[in-house]
mmCIF file of C-alpha atoms in Angstrom:
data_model
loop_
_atom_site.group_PDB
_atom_site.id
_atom_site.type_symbol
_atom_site.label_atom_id
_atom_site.label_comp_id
_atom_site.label_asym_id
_atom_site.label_seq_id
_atom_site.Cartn_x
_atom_site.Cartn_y
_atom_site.Cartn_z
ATOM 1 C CA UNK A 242 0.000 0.000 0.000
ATOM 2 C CA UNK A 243 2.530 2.220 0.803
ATOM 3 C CA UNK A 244 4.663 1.900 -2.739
ATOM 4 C CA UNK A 245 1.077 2.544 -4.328
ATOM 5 C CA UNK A 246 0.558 5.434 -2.763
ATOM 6 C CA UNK A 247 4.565 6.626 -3.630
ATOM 7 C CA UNK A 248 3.651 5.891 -7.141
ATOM 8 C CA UNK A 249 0.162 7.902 -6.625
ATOM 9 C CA UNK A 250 1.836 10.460 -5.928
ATOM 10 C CA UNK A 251 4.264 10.940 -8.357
ATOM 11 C CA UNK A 252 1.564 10.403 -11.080
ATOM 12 C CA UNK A 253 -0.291 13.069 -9.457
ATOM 13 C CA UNK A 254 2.847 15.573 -9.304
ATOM 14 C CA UNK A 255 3.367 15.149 -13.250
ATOM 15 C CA UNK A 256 -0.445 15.695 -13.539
ATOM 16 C CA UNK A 257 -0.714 18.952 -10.957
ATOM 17 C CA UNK A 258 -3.536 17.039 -9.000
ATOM 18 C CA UNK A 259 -4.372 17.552 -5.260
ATOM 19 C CA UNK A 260 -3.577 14.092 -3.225
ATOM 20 C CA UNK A 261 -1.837 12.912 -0.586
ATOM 21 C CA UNK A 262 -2.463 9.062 -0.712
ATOM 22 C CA UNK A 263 -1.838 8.537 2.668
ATOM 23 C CA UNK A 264 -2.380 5.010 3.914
ATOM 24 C CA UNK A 265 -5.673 5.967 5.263
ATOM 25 C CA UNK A 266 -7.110 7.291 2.541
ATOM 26 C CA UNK A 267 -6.012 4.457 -0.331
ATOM 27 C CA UNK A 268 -7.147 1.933 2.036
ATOM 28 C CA UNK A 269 -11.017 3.373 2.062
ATOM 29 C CA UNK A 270 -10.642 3.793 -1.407
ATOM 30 C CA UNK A 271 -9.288 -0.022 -1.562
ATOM 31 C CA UNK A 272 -12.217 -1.116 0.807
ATOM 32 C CA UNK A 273 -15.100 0.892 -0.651
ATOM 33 C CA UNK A 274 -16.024 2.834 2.069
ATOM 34 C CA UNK A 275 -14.647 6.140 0.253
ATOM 35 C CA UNK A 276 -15.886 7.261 -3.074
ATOM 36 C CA UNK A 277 -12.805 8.954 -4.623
ATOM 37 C CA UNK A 278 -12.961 12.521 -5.774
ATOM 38 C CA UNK A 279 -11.975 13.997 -8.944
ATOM 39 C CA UNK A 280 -8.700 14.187 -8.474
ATOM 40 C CA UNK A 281 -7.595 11.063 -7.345
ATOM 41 C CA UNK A 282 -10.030 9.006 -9.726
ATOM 42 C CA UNK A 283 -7.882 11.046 -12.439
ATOM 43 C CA UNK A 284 -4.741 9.959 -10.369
ATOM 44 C CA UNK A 285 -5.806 6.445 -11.203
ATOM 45 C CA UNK A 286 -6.841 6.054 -14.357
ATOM 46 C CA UNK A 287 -3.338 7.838 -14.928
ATOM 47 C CA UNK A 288 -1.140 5.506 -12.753
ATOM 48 C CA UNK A 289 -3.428 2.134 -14.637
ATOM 49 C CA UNK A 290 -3.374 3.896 -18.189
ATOM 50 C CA UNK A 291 -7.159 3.048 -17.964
ATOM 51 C CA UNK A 292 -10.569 4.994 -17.724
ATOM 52 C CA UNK A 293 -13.313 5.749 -15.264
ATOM 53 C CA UNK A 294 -15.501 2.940 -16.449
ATOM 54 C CA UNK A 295 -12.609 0.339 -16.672
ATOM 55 C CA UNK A 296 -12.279 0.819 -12.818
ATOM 56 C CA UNK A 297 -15.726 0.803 -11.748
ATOM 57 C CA UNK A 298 -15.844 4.892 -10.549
ATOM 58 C CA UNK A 299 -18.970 4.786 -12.720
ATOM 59 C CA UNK A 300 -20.711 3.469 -15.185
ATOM 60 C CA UNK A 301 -20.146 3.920 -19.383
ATOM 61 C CA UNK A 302 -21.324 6.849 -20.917
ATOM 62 C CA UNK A 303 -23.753 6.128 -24.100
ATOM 63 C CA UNK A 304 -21.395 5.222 -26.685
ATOM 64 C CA UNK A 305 -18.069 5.423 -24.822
ATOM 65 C CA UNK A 306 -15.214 2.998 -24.864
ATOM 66 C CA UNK A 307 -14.157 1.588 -22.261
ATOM 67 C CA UNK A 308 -12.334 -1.586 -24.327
ATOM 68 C CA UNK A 309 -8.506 -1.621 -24.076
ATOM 69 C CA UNK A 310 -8.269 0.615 -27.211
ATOM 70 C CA UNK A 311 -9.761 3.267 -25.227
ATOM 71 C CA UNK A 312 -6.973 4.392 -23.363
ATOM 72 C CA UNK A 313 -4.027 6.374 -25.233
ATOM 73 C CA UNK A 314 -0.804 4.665 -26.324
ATOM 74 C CA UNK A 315 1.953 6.317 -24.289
ATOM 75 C CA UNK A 316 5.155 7.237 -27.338
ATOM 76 C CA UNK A 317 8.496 6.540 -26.233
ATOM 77 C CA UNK A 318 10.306 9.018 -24.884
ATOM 78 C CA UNK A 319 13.091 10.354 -27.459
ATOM 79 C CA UNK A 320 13.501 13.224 -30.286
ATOM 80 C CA UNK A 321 13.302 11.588 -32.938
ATOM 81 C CA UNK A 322 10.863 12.929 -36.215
ATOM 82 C CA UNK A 323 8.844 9.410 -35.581
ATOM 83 C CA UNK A 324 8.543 10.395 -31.783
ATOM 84 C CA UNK A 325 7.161 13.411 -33.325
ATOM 85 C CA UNK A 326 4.495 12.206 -35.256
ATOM 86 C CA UNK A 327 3.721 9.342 -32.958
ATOM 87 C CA UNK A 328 3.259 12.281 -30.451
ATOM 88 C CA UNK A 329 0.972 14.188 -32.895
ATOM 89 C CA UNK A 330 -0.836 10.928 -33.521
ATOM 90 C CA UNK A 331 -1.556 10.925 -30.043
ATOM 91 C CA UNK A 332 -2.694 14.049 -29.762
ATOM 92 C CA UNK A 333 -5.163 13.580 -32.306
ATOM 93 C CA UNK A 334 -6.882 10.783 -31.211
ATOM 94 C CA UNK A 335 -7.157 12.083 -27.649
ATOM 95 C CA UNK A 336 -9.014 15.299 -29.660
ATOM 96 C CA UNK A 337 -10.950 12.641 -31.042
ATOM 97 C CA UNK A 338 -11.925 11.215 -28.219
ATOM 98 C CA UNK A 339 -13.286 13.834 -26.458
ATOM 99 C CA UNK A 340 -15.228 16.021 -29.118
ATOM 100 C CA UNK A 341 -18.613 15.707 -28.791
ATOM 101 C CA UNK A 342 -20.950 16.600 -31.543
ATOM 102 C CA UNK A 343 -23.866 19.007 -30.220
ATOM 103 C CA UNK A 344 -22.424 22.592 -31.625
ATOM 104 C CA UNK A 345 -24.599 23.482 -34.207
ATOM 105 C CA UNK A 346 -21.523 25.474 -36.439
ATOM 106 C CA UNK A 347 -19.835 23.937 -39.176
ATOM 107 C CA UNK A 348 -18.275 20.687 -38.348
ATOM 108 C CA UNK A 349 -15.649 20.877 -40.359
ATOM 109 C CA UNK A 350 -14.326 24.235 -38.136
ATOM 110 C CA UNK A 351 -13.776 22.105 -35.342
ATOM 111 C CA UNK A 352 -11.944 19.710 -37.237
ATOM 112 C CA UNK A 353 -9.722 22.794 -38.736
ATOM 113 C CA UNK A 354 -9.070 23.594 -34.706
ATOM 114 C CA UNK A 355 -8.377 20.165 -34.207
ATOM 115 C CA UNK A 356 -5.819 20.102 -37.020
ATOM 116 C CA UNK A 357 -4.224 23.310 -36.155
ATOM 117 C CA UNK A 358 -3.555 22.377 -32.643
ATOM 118 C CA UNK A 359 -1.802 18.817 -33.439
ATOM 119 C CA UNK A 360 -0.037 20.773 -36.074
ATOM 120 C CA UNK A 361 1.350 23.337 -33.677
ATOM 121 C CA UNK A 362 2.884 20.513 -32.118
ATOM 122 C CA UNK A 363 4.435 19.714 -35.419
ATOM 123 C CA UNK A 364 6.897 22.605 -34.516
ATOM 124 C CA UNK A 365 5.097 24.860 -33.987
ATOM 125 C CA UNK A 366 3.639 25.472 -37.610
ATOM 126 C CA UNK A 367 0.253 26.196 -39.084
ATOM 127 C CA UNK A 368 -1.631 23.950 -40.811
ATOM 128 C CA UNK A 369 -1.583 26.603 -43.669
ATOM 129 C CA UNK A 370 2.327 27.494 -43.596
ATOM 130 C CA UNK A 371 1.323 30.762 -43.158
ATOM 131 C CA UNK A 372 2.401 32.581 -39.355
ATOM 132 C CA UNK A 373 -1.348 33.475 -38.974
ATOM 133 C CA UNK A 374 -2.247 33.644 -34.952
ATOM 134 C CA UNK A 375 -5.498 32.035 -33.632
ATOM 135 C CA UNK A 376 -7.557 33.230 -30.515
ATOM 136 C CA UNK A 377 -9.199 30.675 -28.852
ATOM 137 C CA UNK A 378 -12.096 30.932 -26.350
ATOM 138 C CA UNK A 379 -12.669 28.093 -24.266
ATOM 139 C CA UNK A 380 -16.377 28.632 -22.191
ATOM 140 C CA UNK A 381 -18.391 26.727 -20.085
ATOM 141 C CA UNK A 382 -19.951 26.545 -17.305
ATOM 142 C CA UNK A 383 -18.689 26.876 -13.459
ATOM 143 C CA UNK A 384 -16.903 23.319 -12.458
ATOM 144 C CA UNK A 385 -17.336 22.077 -16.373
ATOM 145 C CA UNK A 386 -13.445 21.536 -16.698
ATOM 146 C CA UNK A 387 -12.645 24.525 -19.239
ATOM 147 C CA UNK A 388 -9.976 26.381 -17.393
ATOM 148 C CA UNK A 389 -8.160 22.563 -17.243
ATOM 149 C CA UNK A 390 -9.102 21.848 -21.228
ATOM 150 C CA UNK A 391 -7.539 25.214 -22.072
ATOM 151 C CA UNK A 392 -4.371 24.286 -19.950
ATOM 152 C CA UNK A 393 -4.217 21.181 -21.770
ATOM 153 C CA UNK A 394 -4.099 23.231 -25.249
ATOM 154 C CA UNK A 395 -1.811 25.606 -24.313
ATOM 155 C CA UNK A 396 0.668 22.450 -23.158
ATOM 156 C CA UNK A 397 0.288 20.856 -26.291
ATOM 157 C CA UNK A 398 0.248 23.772 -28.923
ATOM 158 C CA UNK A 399 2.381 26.228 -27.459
ATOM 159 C CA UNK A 400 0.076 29.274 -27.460
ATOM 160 C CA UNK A 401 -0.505 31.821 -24.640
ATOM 161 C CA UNK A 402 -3.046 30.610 -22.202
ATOM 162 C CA UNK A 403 -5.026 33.601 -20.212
ATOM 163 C CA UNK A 404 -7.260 32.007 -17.118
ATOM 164 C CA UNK A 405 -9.944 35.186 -16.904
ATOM 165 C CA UNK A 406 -9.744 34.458 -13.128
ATOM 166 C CA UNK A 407 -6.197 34.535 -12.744
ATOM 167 C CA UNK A 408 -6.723 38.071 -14.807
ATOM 168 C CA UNK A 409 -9.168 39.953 -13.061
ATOM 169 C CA UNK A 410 -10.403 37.834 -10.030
ATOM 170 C CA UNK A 411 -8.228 39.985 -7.001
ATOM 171 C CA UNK A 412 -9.310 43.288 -9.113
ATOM 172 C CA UNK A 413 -13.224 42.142 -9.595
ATOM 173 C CA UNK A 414 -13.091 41.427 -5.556
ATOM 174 C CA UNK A 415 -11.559 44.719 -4.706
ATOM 175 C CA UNK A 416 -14.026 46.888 -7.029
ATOM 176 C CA UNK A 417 -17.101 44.791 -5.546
ATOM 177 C CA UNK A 418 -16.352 45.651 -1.875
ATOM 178 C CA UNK A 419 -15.319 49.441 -2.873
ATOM 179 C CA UNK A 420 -18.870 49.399 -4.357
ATOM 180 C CA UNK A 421 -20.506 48.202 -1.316
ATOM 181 C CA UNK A 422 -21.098 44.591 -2.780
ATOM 182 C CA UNK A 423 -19.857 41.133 -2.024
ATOM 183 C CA UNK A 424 -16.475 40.408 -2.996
ATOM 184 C CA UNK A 425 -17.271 36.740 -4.057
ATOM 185 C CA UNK A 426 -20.924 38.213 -5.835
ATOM 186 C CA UNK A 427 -21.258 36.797 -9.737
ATOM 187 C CA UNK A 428 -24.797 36.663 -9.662
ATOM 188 C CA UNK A 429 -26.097 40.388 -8.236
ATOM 189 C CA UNK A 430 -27.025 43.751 -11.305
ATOM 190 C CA UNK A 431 -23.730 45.027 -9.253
ATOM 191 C CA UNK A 432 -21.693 42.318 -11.052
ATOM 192 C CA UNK A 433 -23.316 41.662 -14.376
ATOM 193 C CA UNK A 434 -24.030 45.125 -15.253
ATOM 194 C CA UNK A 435 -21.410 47.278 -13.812
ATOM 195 C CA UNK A 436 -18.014 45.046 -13.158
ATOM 196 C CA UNK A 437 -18.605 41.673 -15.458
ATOM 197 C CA UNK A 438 -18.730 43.982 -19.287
ATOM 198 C CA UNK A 439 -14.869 45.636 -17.537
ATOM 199 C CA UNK A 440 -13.397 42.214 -16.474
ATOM 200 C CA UNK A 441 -14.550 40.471 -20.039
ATOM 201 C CA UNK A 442 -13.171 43.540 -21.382
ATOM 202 C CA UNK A 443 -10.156 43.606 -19.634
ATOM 203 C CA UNK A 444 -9.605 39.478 -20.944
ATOM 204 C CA UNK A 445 -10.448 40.464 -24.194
ATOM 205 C CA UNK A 446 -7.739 43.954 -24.403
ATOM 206 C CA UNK A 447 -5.217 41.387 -22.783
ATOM 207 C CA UNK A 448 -5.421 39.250 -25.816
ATOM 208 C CA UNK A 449 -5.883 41.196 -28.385
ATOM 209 C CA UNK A 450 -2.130 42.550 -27.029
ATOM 210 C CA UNK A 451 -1.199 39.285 -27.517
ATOM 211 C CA UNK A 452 -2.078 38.678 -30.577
ATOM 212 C CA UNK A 453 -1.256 42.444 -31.973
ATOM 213 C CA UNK A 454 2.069 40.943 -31.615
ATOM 214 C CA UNK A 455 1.535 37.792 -33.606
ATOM 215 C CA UNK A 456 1.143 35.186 -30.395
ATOM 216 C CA UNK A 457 -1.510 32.635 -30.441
ATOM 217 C CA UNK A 458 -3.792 33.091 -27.470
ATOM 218 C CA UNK A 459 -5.935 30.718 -25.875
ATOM 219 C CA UNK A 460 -8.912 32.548 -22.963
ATOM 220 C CA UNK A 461 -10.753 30.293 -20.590
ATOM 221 C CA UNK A 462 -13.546 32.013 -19.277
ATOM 222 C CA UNK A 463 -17.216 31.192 -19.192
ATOM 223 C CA UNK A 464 -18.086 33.127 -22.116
ATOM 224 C CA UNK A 465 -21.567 31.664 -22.030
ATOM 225 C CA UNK A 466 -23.327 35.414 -22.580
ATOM 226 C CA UNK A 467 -20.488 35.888 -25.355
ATOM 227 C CA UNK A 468 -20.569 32.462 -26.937
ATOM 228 C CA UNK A 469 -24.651 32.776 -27.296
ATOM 229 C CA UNK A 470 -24.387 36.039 -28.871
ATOM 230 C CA UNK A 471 -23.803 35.831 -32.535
ATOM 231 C CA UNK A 472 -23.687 39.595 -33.154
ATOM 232 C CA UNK A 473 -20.827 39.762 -30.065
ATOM 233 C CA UNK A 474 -19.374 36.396 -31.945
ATOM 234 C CA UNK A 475 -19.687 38.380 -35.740
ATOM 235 C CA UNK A 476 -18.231 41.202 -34.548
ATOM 236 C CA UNK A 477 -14.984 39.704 -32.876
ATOM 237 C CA UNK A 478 -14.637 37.428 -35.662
ATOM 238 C CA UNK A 479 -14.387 40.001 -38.043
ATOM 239 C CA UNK A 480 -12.156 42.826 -35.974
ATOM 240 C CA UNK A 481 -9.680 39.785 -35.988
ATOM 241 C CA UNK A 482 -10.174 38.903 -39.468
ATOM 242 C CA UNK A 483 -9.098 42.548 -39.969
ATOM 243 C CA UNK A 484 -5.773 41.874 -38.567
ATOM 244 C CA UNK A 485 -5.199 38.301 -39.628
ATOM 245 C CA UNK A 486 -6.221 36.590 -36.675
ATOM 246 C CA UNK A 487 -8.560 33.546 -36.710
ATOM 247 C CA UNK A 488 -11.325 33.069 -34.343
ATOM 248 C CA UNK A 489 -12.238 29.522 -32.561
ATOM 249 C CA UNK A 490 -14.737 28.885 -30.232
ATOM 250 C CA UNK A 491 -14.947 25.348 -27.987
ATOM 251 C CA UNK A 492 -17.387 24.987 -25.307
ATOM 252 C CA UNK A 493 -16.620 22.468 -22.789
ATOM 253 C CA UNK A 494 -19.401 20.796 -22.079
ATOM 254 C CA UNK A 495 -20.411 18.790 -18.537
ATOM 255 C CA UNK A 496 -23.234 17.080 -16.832
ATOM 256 C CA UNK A 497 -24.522 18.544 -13.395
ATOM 257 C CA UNK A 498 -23.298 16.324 -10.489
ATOM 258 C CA UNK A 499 -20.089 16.443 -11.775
ATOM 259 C CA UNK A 500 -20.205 19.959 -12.062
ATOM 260 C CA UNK A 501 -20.877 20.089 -8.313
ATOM 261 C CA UNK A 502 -18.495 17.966 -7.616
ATOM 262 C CA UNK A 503 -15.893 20.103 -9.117
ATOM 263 C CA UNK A 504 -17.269 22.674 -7.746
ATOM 264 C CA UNK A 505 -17.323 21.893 -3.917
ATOM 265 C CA UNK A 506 -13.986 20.663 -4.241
ATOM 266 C CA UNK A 507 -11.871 23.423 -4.882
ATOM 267 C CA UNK A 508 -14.255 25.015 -2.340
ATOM 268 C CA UNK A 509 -13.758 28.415 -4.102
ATOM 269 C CA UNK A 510 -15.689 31.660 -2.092
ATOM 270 C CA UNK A 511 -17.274 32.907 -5.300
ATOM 271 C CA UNK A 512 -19.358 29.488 -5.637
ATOM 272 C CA UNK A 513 -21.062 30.032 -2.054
ATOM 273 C CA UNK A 514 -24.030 31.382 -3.653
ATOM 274 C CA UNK A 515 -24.528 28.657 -6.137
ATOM 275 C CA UNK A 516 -24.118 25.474 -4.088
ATOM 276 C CA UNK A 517 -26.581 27.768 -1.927
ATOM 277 C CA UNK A 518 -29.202 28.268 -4.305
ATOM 278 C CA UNK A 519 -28.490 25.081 -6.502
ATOM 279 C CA UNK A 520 -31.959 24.254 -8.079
ATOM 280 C CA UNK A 521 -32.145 27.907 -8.955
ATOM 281 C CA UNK A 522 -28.612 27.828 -10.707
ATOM 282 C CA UNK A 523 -29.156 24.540 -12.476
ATOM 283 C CA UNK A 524 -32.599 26.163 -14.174
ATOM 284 C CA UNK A 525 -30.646 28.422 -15.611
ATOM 285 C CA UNK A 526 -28.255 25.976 -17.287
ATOM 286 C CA UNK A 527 -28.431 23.829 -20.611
ATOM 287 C CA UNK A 528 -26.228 20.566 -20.713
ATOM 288 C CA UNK A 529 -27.349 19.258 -23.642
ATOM 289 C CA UNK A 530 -26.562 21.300 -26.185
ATOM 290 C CA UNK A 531 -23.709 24.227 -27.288
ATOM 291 C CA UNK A 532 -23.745 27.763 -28.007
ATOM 292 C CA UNK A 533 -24.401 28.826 -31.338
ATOM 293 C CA UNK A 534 -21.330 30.333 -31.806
ATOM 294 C CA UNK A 535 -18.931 27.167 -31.061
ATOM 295 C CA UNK A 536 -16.798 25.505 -33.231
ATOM 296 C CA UNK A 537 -16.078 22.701 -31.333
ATOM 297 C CA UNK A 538 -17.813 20.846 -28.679
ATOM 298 C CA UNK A 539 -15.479 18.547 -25.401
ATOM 299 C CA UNK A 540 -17.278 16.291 -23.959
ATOM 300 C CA UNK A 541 -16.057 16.385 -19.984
ATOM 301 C CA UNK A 542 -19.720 14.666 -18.731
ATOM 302 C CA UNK A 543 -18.677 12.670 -15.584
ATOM 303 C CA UNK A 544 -14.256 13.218 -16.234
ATOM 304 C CA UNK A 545 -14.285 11.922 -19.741
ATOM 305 C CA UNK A 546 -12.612 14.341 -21.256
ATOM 306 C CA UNK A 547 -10.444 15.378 -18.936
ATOM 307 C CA UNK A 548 -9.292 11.871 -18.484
ATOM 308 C CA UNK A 549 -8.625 11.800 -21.504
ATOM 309 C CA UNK A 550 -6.715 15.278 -21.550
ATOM 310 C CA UNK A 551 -4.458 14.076 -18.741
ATOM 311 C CA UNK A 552 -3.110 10.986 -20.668
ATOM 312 C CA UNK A 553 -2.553 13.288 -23.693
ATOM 313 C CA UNK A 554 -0.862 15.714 -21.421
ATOM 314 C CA UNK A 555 1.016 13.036 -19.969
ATOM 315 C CA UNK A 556 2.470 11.219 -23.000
ATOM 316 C CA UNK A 557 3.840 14.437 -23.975
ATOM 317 C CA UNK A 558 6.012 15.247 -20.513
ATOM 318 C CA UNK A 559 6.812 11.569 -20.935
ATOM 319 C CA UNK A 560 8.305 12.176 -24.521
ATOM 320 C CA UNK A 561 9.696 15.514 -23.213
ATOM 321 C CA UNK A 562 11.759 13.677 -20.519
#
């Protein structure tokens, strides 16, 4: 027990995932009187090179495989141009896997994104040839997975990654209180009319610096006013456009308990008032389809995608040494 929980940890390390796999803890997991959380059923399926399903966390989603195929081939570590390309191939299946099929925009943009991104990989180069930056939102809703997803992008293309949170989130909790609100508010007319149009705004000023300098930018954010505005969606589009900059959309997309779950545990102060008022949050919320404006749709309903996103991300630092 105690070399699997040395072993535990060090997957979770490479992974950035919260665990401590004491003794204690593996052996409820072991006995099935604890249910683990997110992060150390991701732990596992990293440490077995297996998924959710093929451990018995929970049960298959409609269509998903939980065969032997269904897990990732790890490359070899080395620098090889076959490493290479057995790295891209990885990275394109584990796109694959996780892109669900619910946007309503062109399929064939997603698989563009999808082809750019595994291409950037490639060295860095466009699928084009041409140096042409792309901004890339990633939205969805609180606990969905996006802020991870976009992590996982930025690891594997290269590009900028800009966490709206990490951006705005100290400012946004200063102006609140100065205002005579809540710090941790998101859901008062203080916040979404007065401080939520400056903090997108800020996101969006931060990459367009970015990208007035020719650096692909990926923004995690919820974007779900944004994304469901075609107008707001036109109009960004074709400002970049204007400068040479494409424009691609993915919405990550999640099912509700394991959007709690994510959310109460990382236990964040600016959640308080939706685990509070829960049924009133979830009417507000649509898991079964995508914005209009999305190009490409993850599927992260109960970890799949992120799953999958770890062993992606993990082949790579593997190959990397």
């Amino acid at each position: 027990m105690e070399a699997a929980g040395d072993k535990l940890r060090q997957v979770a390390d490479r992974a950035e995932l919260r665990v401590a796999a004491n003794f204690q803890t593996l052996w409820g997991h072991e006995s099935g009187s604890v249910y683990p959380g997110p992060h150390y059923r991701r732990a596992y399926c990293l440490m077995h090179q297996s998924t959710e399903p093929d451990l018995g966390f929970r049960l298959p989603l409609p269509g998903e495989e939980v065969a032997l195929d269904a897990v990732l081939p790890l490359p070899t570590p080395g620098t090889s141009p076959a490493v290479t390309e057995e790295a891209a191939t990885t990275i394109s299946r584990g796109l694959d896997k996780v892109t669900d099929a619910t946007q309503d925009r062109d399929a064939a943009a997603g698989t563009v994104l999808k082809n750019r991104v595994v291409n950037a990989w490639r060295g860095r180069a466009l699928s084009d040839g041409i140096n042409k930056p792309v901004l890339v939102l990633v939205g969805g809703y609180a606990g969905s997975g996006k802020t991870e997803f976009a992590r996982f992008l930025g690891d594997v293309s290269g590009w900028a990654f800009l966490d709206k949170d990490s951006l705005t989130r100290r400012l946004v909790e200063r102006l609140l209180t100065a205002m005579g609100g809540d710090a941790h508010d998101r859901h008062s007319d203080l916040y979404l009319k007065e401080i939520r149009p400056l903090e997108y705004k800020c996101l969006m000023d931060t990459a367009n610096d970015n990208i007035d300098c020719g650096i692909s930018t990926i923004l995690a954010a919820p974007f779900i006013s944004e994304l469901n505005d075609e107008a707001w969606m036109n109009r960004l589009t074709n400002r970049c456009r204007a400068k040479g900059v494409e424009v691609a959309a993915i919405w990550v997309r999640c099912d509700i308990d394991s959007m709690r779950e994510y959310i109460e545990f990382r236990d964040a102060p600016r959640d308080e008032w939706k685990l509070t008022h829960w049924d009133d949050y979830i009417q507000g919320i649509n898991t079964e389809a995508s914005p209009p404006g999305v190009h490409l749709t993850i599927d992260n309903r109960q970890g799949a995608a992120i799953s999958i996103a770890d062993q992606t991300r993990d082949a790579i630092r593997k190959i990397l040494g």
